[in-house]
């Protein structure tokens, strides 16, 4: 009997061949929710989007999270495919777009979690995943979010990530493209699927002003 396929090879093969539905609708997409008018978006990139989505959902489900979609942002081509993004030629980052209720969880809290769950000091890399598509980024949706993003980044550089320079880009959110349906909720539907080893929650102390 052949041995198990290594995780990194499985990650390369699955996205191009998998036919498993990962969503909640027959077509593999997530069920639409009633999103209140006061809801806001938080868009971040922190390496392989499977693990980013999984950690966000695990920690914020029922705590202000209204929706979470993996996709692509920051590139210069329209409607990119996963294969194209992996080539590094489109300029996109693998990213997560969260829709949240700011009366339950703040944008500040989400960004602090973002800086706990990945290594922002490794440029264009998380763990063994290397390439511009794995870069660290915050893509703000308003001037207020820009201010919060820059403030949080400055604090975590001084208080959490003292030994390395943060490479996270803080940019205005451009066009968002949902990733293919089989990427949504990937690790919920494939519990043994690839998870970047850099994706875990660091036990940093609370930030101070």
PDB file of C-alpha atoms in Angstrom:
ATOM      1  CA  UNK A   1       0.000   0.000   0.000  1.00  0.00           C
ATOM      2  CA  UNK A   2       1.416   3.384  -0.936  1.00  0.00           C
ATOM      3  CA  UNK A   3       2.419   5.739   1.840  1.00  0.00           C
ATOM      4  CA  UNK A   4       0.398   8.819   2.742  1.00  0.00           C
ATOM      5  CA  UNK A   5       0.962  11.882   0.595  1.00  0.00           C
ATOM      6  CA  UNK A   6       3.012  14.548   2.420  1.00  0.00           C
ATOM      7  CA  UNK A   7       0.976  17.556   3.561  1.00  0.00           C
ATOM      8  CA  UNK A   8       2.672  20.029   1.219  1.00  0.00           C
ATOM      9  CA  UNK A   9       2.001  17.780  -1.800  1.00  0.00           C
ATOM     10  CA  UNK A  10      -1.578  17.255  -0.696  1.00  0.00           C
ATOM     11  CA  UNK A  11      -2.017  21.014  -0.556  1.00  0.00           C
ATOM     12  CA  UNK A  12      -0.751  21.393  -4.100  1.00  0.00           C
ATOM     13  CA  UNK A  13      -2.945  18.620  -5.495  1.00  0.00           C
ATOM     14  CA  UNK A  14      -6.242  19.024  -3.672  1.00  0.00           C
ATOM     15  CA  UNK A  15      -7.249  22.494  -4.896  1.00  0.00           C
ATOM     16  CA  UNK A  16      -6.980  21.466  -8.540  1.00  0.00           C
ATOM     17  CA  UNK A  17      -8.703  18.088  -8.236  1.00  0.00           C
ATOM     18  CA  UNK A  18     -11.075  18.136  -5.273  1.00  0.00           C
ATOM     19  CA  UNK A  19     -14.793  17.976  -5.992  1.00  0.00           C
ATOM     20  CA  UNK A  20     -16.052  17.864  -2.402  1.00  0.00           C
ATOM     21  CA  UNK A  21     -18.628  20.540  -1.617  1.00  0.00           C
ATOM     22  CA  UNK A  22     -17.332  22.666   1.222  1.00  0.00           C
ATOM     23  CA  UNK A  23     -20.198  25.085   1.591  1.00  0.00           C
ATOM     24  CA  UNK A  24     -23.712  24.726   2.892  1.00  0.00           C
ATOM     25  CA  UNK A  25     -25.669  25.179  -0.350  1.00  0.00           C
ATOM     26  CA  UNK A  26     -25.914  22.557  -3.116  1.00  0.00           C
ATOM     27  CA  UNK A  27     -23.490  24.552  -5.262  1.00  0.00           C
ATOM     28  CA  UNK A  28     -20.902  24.624  -2.488  1.00  0.00           C
ATOM     29  CA  UNK A  29     -21.438  28.245  -1.432  1.00  0.00           C
ATOM     30  CA  UNK A  30     -22.265  29.379   2.076  1.00  0.00           C
ATOM     31  CA  UNK A  31     -25.820  30.052   3.125  1.00  0.00           C
ATOM     32  CA  UNK A  32     -26.693  33.750   2.961  1.00  0.00           C
ATOM     33  CA  UNK A  33     -27.295  35.380   6.306  1.00  0.00           C
ATOM     34  CA  UNK A  34     -29.258  38.396   7.386  1.00  0.00           C
ATOM     35  CA  UNK A  35     -26.454  40.928   7.696  1.00  0.00           C
ATOM     36  CA  UNK A  36     -27.401  44.074   9.670  1.00  0.00           C
ATOM     37  CA  UNK A  37     -26.750  47.494   8.168  1.00  0.00           C
ATOM     38  CA  UNK A  38     -24.314  48.219  10.993  1.00  0.00           C
ATOM     39  CA  UNK A  39     -22.050  45.291  10.059  1.00  0.00           C
ATOM     40  CA  UNK A  40     -18.460  46.012   9.030  1.00  0.00           C
ATOM     41  CA  UNK A  41     -15.798  44.144   7.080  1.00  0.00           C
ATOM     42  CA  UNK A  42     -12.305  43.172   8.168  1.00  0.00           C
ATOM     43  CA  UNK A  43      -9.998  41.985   5.385  1.00  0.00           C
ATOM     44  CA  UNK A  44      -6.611  40.467   6.198  1.00  0.00           C
ATOM     45  CA  UNK A  45      -3.935  38.282   4.614  1.00  0.00           C
ATOM     46  CA  UNK A  46      -1.788  36.008   6.768  1.00  0.00           C
ATOM     47  CA  UNK A  47      -0.609  33.143   4.591  1.00  0.00           C
ATOM     48  CA  UNK A  48      -2.596  30.076   3.515  1.00  0.00           C
ATOM     49  CA  UNK A  49      -6.215  31.146   3.819  1.00  0.00           C
ATOM     50  CA  UNK A  50      -7.463  27.718   4.933  1.00  0.00           C
ATOM     51  CA  UNK A  51      -5.880  28.064   8.373  1.00  0.00           C
ATOM     52  CA  UNK A  52      -6.685  31.758   8.720  1.00  0.00           C
ATOM     53  CA  UNK A  53     -10.394  31.137   8.152  1.00  0.00           C
ATOM     54  CA  UNK A  54     -10.382  28.116  10.462  1.00  0.00           C
ATOM     55  CA  UNK A  55      -8.839  30.010  13.385  1.00  0.00           C
ATOM     56  CA  UNK A  56     -11.080  33.056  12.967  1.00  0.00           C
ATOM     57  CA  UNK A  57     -14.221  30.928  12.847  1.00  0.00           C
ATOM     58  CA  UNK A  58     -13.107  28.809  15.796  1.00  0.00           C
ATOM     59  CA  UNK A  59     -12.440  31.850  17.974  1.00  0.00           C
ATOM     60  CA  UNK A  60     -15.215  34.250  16.919  1.00  0.00           C
ATOM     61  CA  UNK A  61     -18.175  32.053  15.939  1.00  0.00           C
ATOM     62  CA  UNK A  62     -21.076  33.312  18.045  1.00  0.00           C
ATOM     63  CA  UNK A  63     -18.935  36.211  19.245  1.00  0.00           C
ATOM     64  CA  UNK A  64     -19.652  38.835  16.618  1.00  0.00           C
ATOM     65  CA  UNK A  65     -18.642  36.916  13.494  1.00  0.00           C
ATOM     66  CA  UNK A  66     -21.386  37.142  10.878  1.00  0.00           C
ATOM     67  CA  UNK A  67     -19.605  35.691   7.864  1.00  0.00           C
ATOM     68  CA  UNK A  68     -16.119  34.766   6.683  1.00  0.00           C
ATOM     69  CA  UNK A  69     -14.994  34.176   3.092  1.00  0.00           C
ATOM     70  CA  UNK A  70     -11.601  33.233   1.733  1.00  0.00           C
ATOM     71  CA  UNK A  71     -10.495  34.914  -1.463  1.00  0.00           C
ATOM     72  CA  UNK A  72      -7.994  37.093  -3.259  1.00  0.00           C
ATOM     73  CA  UNK A  73      -7.108  40.777  -2.958  1.00  0.00           C
ATOM     74  CA  UNK A  74      -4.310  43.176  -3.858  1.00  0.00           C
ATOM     75  CA  UNK A  75      -3.691  42.021  -7.404  1.00  0.00           C
ATOM     76  CA  UNK A  76      -4.010  43.491 -10.874  1.00  0.00           C
ATOM     77  CA  UNK A  77      -6.073  40.911 -12.773  1.00  0.00           C
ATOM     78  CA  UNK A  78      -9.804  40.244 -12.745  1.00  0.00           C
ATOM     79  CA  UNK A  79     -11.433  37.126 -11.308  1.00  0.00           C
ATOM     80  CA  UNK A  80      -8.183  35.229 -10.695  1.00  0.00           C
ATOM     81  CA  UNK A  81      -8.166  31.469 -10.208  1.00  0.00           C
ATOM     82  CA  UNK A  82      -6.347  29.705  -7.383  1.00  0.00           C
ATOM     83  CA  UNK A  83      -3.859  28.290  -9.861  1.00  0.00           C
ATOM     84  CA  UNK A  84      -3.135  31.769 -11.232  1.00  0.00           C
ATOM     85  CA  UNK A  85      -2.704  33.274  -7.764  1.00  0.00           C
ATOM     86  CA  UNK A  86      -0.350  30.433  -6.765  1.00  0.00           C
ATOM     87  CA  UNK A  87       1.828  31.258  -9.763  1.00  0.00           C
ATOM     88  CA  UNK A  88       2.586  34.645  -8.175  1.00  0.00           C
ATOM     89  CA  UNK A  89       1.895  36.429 -11.452  1.00  0.00           C
ATOM     90  CA  UNK A  90      -1.429  38.075 -10.545  1.00  0.00           C
ATOM     91  CA  UNK A  91      -0.133  40.007  -7.529  1.00  0.00           C
ATOM     92  CA  UNK A  92      -2.981  38.817  -5.307  1.00  0.00           C
ATOM     93  CA  UNK A  93      -2.687  37.677  -1.711  1.00  0.00           C
ATOM     94  CA  UNK A  94      -4.623  34.765  -0.267  1.00  0.00           C
ATOM     95  CA  UNK A  95      -6.903  36.550   2.182  1.00  0.00           C
ATOM     96  CA  UNK A  96      -9.892  36.360   4.475  1.00  0.00           C
ATOM     97  CA  UNK A  97     -12.794  38.803   4.498  1.00  0.00           C
ATOM     98  CA  UNK A  98     -14.760  38.815   7.737  1.00  0.00           C
ATOM     99  CA  UNK A  99     -18.139  40.438   8.188  1.00  0.00           C
ATOM    100  CA  UNK A 100     -18.631  41.273  11.853  1.00  0.00           C
ATOM    101  CA  UNK A 101     -20.971  43.011  14.281  1.00  0.00           C
ATOM    102  CA  UNK A 102     -18.999  45.915  15.821  1.00  0.00           C
ATOM    103  CA  UNK A 103     -21.379  46.015  18.782  1.00  0.00           C
ATOM    104  CA  UNK A 104     -20.115  42.550  19.774  1.00  0.00           C
ATOM    105  CA  UNK A 105     -16.504  42.461  18.599  1.00  0.00           C
ATOM    106  CA  UNK A 106     -14.344  45.422  17.606  1.00  0.00           C
ATOM    107  CA  UNK A 107     -12.093  45.855  14.599  1.00  0.00           C
ATOM    108  CA  UNK A 108      -9.259  46.443  17.065  1.00  0.00           C
ATOM    109  CA  UNK A 109      -9.865  43.029  18.677  1.00  0.00           C
ATOM    110  CA  UNK A 110      -9.861  41.277  15.308  1.00  0.00           C
ATOM    111  CA  UNK A 111      -6.561  42.891  14.331  1.00  0.00           C
ATOM    112  CA  UNK A 112      -4.942  42.008  17.638  1.00  0.00           C
ATOM    113  CA  UNK A 113      -6.005  38.387  17.019  1.00  0.00           C
ATOM    114  CA  UNK A 114      -4.595  38.622  13.484  1.00  0.00           C
ATOM    115  CA  UNK A 115      -1.204  39.573  14.915  1.00  0.00           C
ATOM    116  CA  UNK A 116      -1.352  36.716  17.440  1.00  0.00           C
ATOM    117  CA  UNK A 117      -2.188  33.968  14.948  1.00  0.00           C
ATOM    118  CA  UNK A 118       0.578  34.385  12.356  1.00  0.00           C
ATOM    119  CA  UNK A 119       4.155  35.648  12.058  1.00  0.00           C
ATOM    120  CA  UNK A 120       4.096  39.128  10.493  1.00  0.00           C
ATOM    121  CA  UNK A 121       7.896  39.392  10.419  1.00  0.00           C
ATOM    122  CA  UNK A 122       8.491  36.854   7.627  1.00  0.00           C
ATOM    123  CA  UNK A 123       8.129  38.696   4.334  1.00  0.00           C
ATOM    124  CA  UNK A 124       6.129  36.799   1.694  1.00  0.00           C
ATOM    125  CA  UNK A 125       6.223  33.660   3.811  1.00  0.00           C
ATOM    126  CA  UNK A 126       4.366  31.766   6.521  1.00  0.00           C
ATOM    127  CA  UNK A 127       6.017  28.575   7.687  1.00  0.00           C
ATOM    128  CA  UNK A 128       7.095  26.664   4.596  1.00  0.00           C
ATOM    129  CA  UNK A 129       4.679  28.516   2.306  1.00  0.00           C
ATOM    130  CA  UNK A 130       6.673  31.024   0.284  1.00  0.00           C
ATOM    131  CA  UNK A 131       5.551  33.568  -2.299  1.00  0.00           C
ATOM    132  CA  UNK A 132       3.917  36.980  -2.536  1.00  0.00           C
ATOM    133  CA  UNK A 133       0.493  35.345  -2.280  1.00  0.00           C
ATOM    134  CA  UNK A 134       1.389  34.450   1.339  1.00  0.00           C
ATOM    135  CA  UNK A 135       2.288  37.995   2.406  1.00  0.00           C
ATOM    136  CA  UNK A 136       0.909  39.610   5.538  1.00  0.00           C
ATOM    137  CA  UNK A 137      -1.557  42.432   4.968  1.00  0.00           C
ATOM    138  CA  UNK A 138      -4.400  44.492   6.391  1.00  0.00           C
ATOM    139  CA  UNK A 139      -6.786  45.963   3.826  1.00  0.00           C
ATOM    140  CA  UNK A 140      -8.851  48.693   5.440  1.00  0.00           C
ATOM    141  CA  UNK A 141     -12.356  49.750   4.401  1.00  0.00           C
ATOM    142  CA  UNK A 142     -12.515  53.248   5.902  1.00  0.00           C
ATOM    143  CA  UNK A 143     -10.264  56.018   7.223  1.00  0.00           C
ATOM    144  CA  UNK A 144     -11.194  54.909  10.747  1.00  0.00           C
ATOM    145  CA  UNK A 145     -10.037  51.374  10.025  1.00  0.00           C
ATOM    146  CA  UNK A 146      -6.801  52.726   8.569  1.00  0.00           C
ATOM    147  CA  UNK A 147      -6.080  54.585  11.807  1.00  0.00           C
ATOM    148  CA  UNK A 148      -6.824  51.517  13.921  1.00  0.00           C
ATOM    149  CA  UNK A 149      -4.695  49.274  11.689  1.00  0.00           C
ATOM    150  CA  UNK A 150      -1.679  51.576  11.894  1.00  0.00           C
ATOM    151  CA  UNK A 151      -2.083  52.057  15.640  1.00  0.00           C
ATOM    152  CA  UNK A 152      -2.360  48.338  16.384  1.00  0.00           C
ATOM    153  CA  UNK A 153       0.574  47.573  14.083  1.00  0.00           C
ATOM    154  CA  UNK A 154       2.751  50.109  15.880  1.00  0.00           C
ATOM    155  CA  UNK A 155       1.819  48.693  19.283  1.00  0.00           C
ATOM    156  CA  UNK A 156       2.421  45.046  18.420  1.00  0.00           C
ATOM    157  CA  UNK A 157       5.779  45.930  16.869  1.00  0.00           C
ATOM    158  CA  UNK A 158       6.901  47.528  20.134  1.00  0.00           C
ATOM    159  CA  UNK A 159       5.270  45.113  22.563  1.00  0.00           C
ATOM    160  CA  UNK A 160       4.907  41.714  20.850  1.00  0.00           C
ATOM    161  CA  UNK A 161       7.213  41.379  17.858  1.00  0.00           C
ATOM    162  CA  UNK A 162      10.299  43.131  19.248  1.00  0.00           C
ATOM    163  CA  UNK A 163      12.823  40.709  17.754  1.00  0.00           C
ATOM    164  CA  UNK A 164      11.825  41.227  14.113  1.00  0.00           C
ATOM    165  CA  UNK A 165      10.501  43.955  11.846  1.00  0.00           C
ATOM    166  CA  UNK A 166       6.812  43.633  10.955  1.00  0.00           C
ATOM    167  CA  UNK A 167       6.368  43.376   7.175  1.00  0.00           C
ATOM    168  CA  UNK A 168       2.554  43.618   7.176  1.00  0.00           C
ATOM    169  CA  UNK A 169       1.295  45.981   4.485  1.00  0.00           C
ATOM    170  CA  UNK A 170      -1.552  48.308   5.460  1.00  0.00           C
ATOM    171  CA  UNK A 171      -3.447  49.275   2.323  1.00  0.00           C
ATOM    172  CA  UNK A 172      -6.872  50.437   1.252  1.00  0.00           C
ATOM    173  CA  UNK A 173      -9.024  47.474   0.269  1.00  0.00           C
ATOM    174  CA  UNK A 174      -9.317  47.104  -3.477  1.00  0.00           C
ATOM    175  CA  UNK A 175     -11.427  44.642  -5.429  1.00  0.00           C
ATOM    176  CA  UNK A 176     -12.207  41.439  -3.566  1.00  0.00           C
ATOM    177  CA  UNK A 177     -12.577  38.124  -5.369  1.00  0.00           C
ATOM    178  CA  UNK A 178     -14.110  35.124  -3.607  1.00  0.00           C
ATOM    179  CA  UNK A 179     -11.990  31.987  -3.881  1.00  0.00           C
ATOM    180  CA  UNK A 180     -13.470  28.914  -5.516  1.00  0.00           C
ATOM    181  CA  UNK A 181     -16.242  27.177  -3.541  1.00  0.00           C
ATOM    182  CA  UNK A 182     -14.094  24.209  -2.542  1.00  0.00           C
ATOM    183  CA  UNK A 183     -11.765  26.533  -0.577  1.00  0.00           C
ATOM    184  CA  UNK A 184     -14.568  27.839   1.648  1.00  0.00           C
ATOM    185  CA  UNK A 185     -14.674  26.097   5.062  1.00  0.00           C
ATOM    186  CA  UNK A 186     -11.890  23.861   3.786  1.00  0.00           C
ATOM    187  CA  UNK A 187     -10.585  22.610   7.118  1.00  0.00           C
ATOM    188  CA  UNK A 188     -14.090  22.108   8.508  1.00  0.00           C
ATOM    189  CA  UNK A 189     -14.797  19.697   5.674  1.00  0.00           C
ATOM    190  CA  UNK A 190     -11.255  18.276   5.525  1.00  0.00           C
ATOM    191  CA  UNK A 191     -10.127  17.994   9.180  1.00  0.00           C
ATOM    192  CA  UNK A 192      -6.866  16.321   8.183  1.00  0.00           C
ATOM    193  CA  UNK A 193      -6.113  18.932   5.562  1.00  0.00           C
ATOM    194  CA  UNK A 194      -3.015  21.085   5.410  1.00  0.00           C
ATOM    195  CA  UNK A 195      -2.553  23.713   8.119  1.00  0.00           C
ATOM    196  CA  UNK A 196       0.375  26.096   8.031  1.00  0.00           C
ATOM    197  CA  UNK A 197       2.554  25.461  11.117  1.00  0.00           C
ATOM    198  CA  UNK A 198       2.895  29.228  11.609  1.00  0.00           C
ATOM    199  CA  UNK A 199      -0.834  29.486  12.324  1.00  0.00           C
ATOM    200  CA  UNK A 200      -1.393  29.212  16.058  1.00  0.00           C
ATOM    201  CA  UNK A 201      -2.353  31.595  18.867  1.00  0.00           C
ATOM    202  CA  UNK A 202       0.625  33.254  20.573  1.00  0.00           C
ATOM    203  CA  UNK A 203       0.235  33.923  24.287  1.00  0.00           C
ATOM    204  CA  UNK A 204       1.218  37.562  24.241  1.00  0.00           C
ATOM    205  CA  UNK A 205       0.275  39.873  27.139  1.00  0.00           C
ATOM    206  CA  UNK A 206      -2.493  42.378  26.606  1.00  0.00           C
ATOM    207  CA  UNK A 207      -1.406  45.478  24.730  1.00  0.00           C
ATOM    208  CA  UNK A 208      -0.963  48.688  26.668  1.00  0.00           C
ATOM    209  CA  UNK A 209      -1.494  52.247  25.440  1.00  0.00           C
TER     210      UNK A 209
END
